C-alpha angles and dihedrals in degrees: 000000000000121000121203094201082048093062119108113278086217124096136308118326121193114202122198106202102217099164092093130054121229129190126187116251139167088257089065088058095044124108110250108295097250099188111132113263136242135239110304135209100283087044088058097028139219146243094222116045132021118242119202123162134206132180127229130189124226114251092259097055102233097097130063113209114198112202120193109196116205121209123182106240091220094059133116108244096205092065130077113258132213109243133187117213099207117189121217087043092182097068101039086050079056095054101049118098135178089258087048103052085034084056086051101049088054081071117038102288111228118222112264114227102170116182115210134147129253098274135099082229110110080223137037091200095180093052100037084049090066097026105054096042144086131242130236125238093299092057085227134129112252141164118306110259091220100045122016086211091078143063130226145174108071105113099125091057087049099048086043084064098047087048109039094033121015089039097053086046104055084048098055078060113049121356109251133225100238086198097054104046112125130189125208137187139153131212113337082015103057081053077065097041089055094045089051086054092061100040108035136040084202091111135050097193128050119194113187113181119200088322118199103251099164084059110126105352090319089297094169090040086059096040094053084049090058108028115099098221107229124214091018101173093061099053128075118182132199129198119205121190145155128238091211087182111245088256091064094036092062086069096048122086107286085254086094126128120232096181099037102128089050086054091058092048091047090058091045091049097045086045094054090048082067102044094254115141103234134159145194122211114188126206120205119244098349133149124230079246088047095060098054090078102025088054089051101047088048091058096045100040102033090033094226082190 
């Protein structure tokens, strides 16, 4: 079992998971499958974990986020738990199953807080576009860079709902371990993941899958650059990400980053200059859409936190 807070303090470390093989296919190429989606596990229900859900709105009024919060059923209640806050809630909701969450509770099941909108999409692009990014020096909203459809730039106002209203939710719950939360978030949101690094000590454990670092002129890249992290001995972070070869990336949008795997060097580089314990896992032939589930699926079954 691999343990994130096991992993070497010393500089970077590059890990190629090899204990899975991956092949190419269209599907790696494919826009995000947008077909409404079925009853989940906490629709249909499970022996092992309690599922309740609550709906929240954006500060701003204008977006409804929908939470489901996940408790193993076999847990003392009188002791703190480890818990994992997952974006694009939806979708991970969508890709939990009964062996799954039985796998989990042989270890000690952390508590599921999975943070989705109030859709049957697996994902609310518009809305996920503005939550899950960060400003730019105005610390406005403003267009999206990569489609002019879409607004970003409104992380803080995001994370300000995860922290002054989900959070204190969830707690009221279940106690929580403060030394075993973990946050996770793939593309736009680890952004997010990585944002929320550098702003808040509310997590101990940062999980950025395949993160869009090219994103507006690199924003996240520069602002790691320039951000003294705070409390760093009580964060970890971990970067995921995919090595799609260049031959396969020339089929995929020209969002595509072709030097994807050096950004991610570059933000662990510029992290342990500053004493900061971060991390970069690499999986083999994998797509930026690829690691959303293969990420997931890392953090919950070989508990990385």
């Amino acid at each position: 079992m691999l343990k994130f807070n096991s992993f070497s303090k010393a500089s970077s470390f590059i890990f190629l998971s090899v204990a899975l093989t991956f092949s190419f296919s269209h599907s790696a190429i494919a826009k995000p499958n947008l077909q409404p989606l079925g009853e989940n596990i906490a629709d249909i229900g499970s022996k092992y974990y309690q599922f309740q859900i609550k709906e929240f709105k954006s500060t701003d009024q204008q977006r409804n986020y929908k939470v489901w919060l996940g408790i193993p059923k076999q847990i003392n209640r009188q002791q703190a738990q480890p818990s994992i806050f997952m974006l694009d809630g939806n979708s991970v909701m969508s890709r939990l199953n009964e062996p799954l969450l039985k796998e989990m509770t042989e270890q000690q099941a952390p508590v599921l807080v999975a943070i989705g909108y109030r859709t049957n999409l697996p994902f609310e692009s518009n809305s996920r576009s503005l939550d899950y990014t960060p400003a730019d020096q105005t610390g406005k909203p403003s267009i999206d860079p990569r489609n002019a459809e879409r607004m970003s730039g409104g992380s803080e106002a995001f994370r300000k709902v995860i922290l002054e209203q989900i959070t204190p939710w969830v707690s009221s719950q279940v106690k929580l371990d403060a030394t075993r939360k973990a946050l996770w978030g793939h593309s736009y949101g680890g952004l997010f993941v990585l944002d929320s690094m550098l702003t808040t000590d509310s997590f101990s454990h940062y999980f950025s899958a395949s993160p869009s670092l090219t994103w507006a002129d690199q924003r996240m890249l520069k602002k790691i650059a320039n951000t003294a992290v705070t409390s760093i001995k009580t964060k970890q972070l971990l970067l995921m990400e995919g090595d799609m070869s260049l031959q396969q990336a020339a089929k995929v949008s020209p969002n595509f980053d072709s030097a994807m795997i050096q950004n991610n060097r570059q933000v662990i580089s510029d992290l342990n200059k500053q004493g900061v314990k971060a991390k970069f896992l690499i999986y083999p032939n994998l797509s930026h859409g690829e690691v959303f589930g293969t990420s997931l699926m890392d953090v919950l079954s070989n508990r990385l936190f």
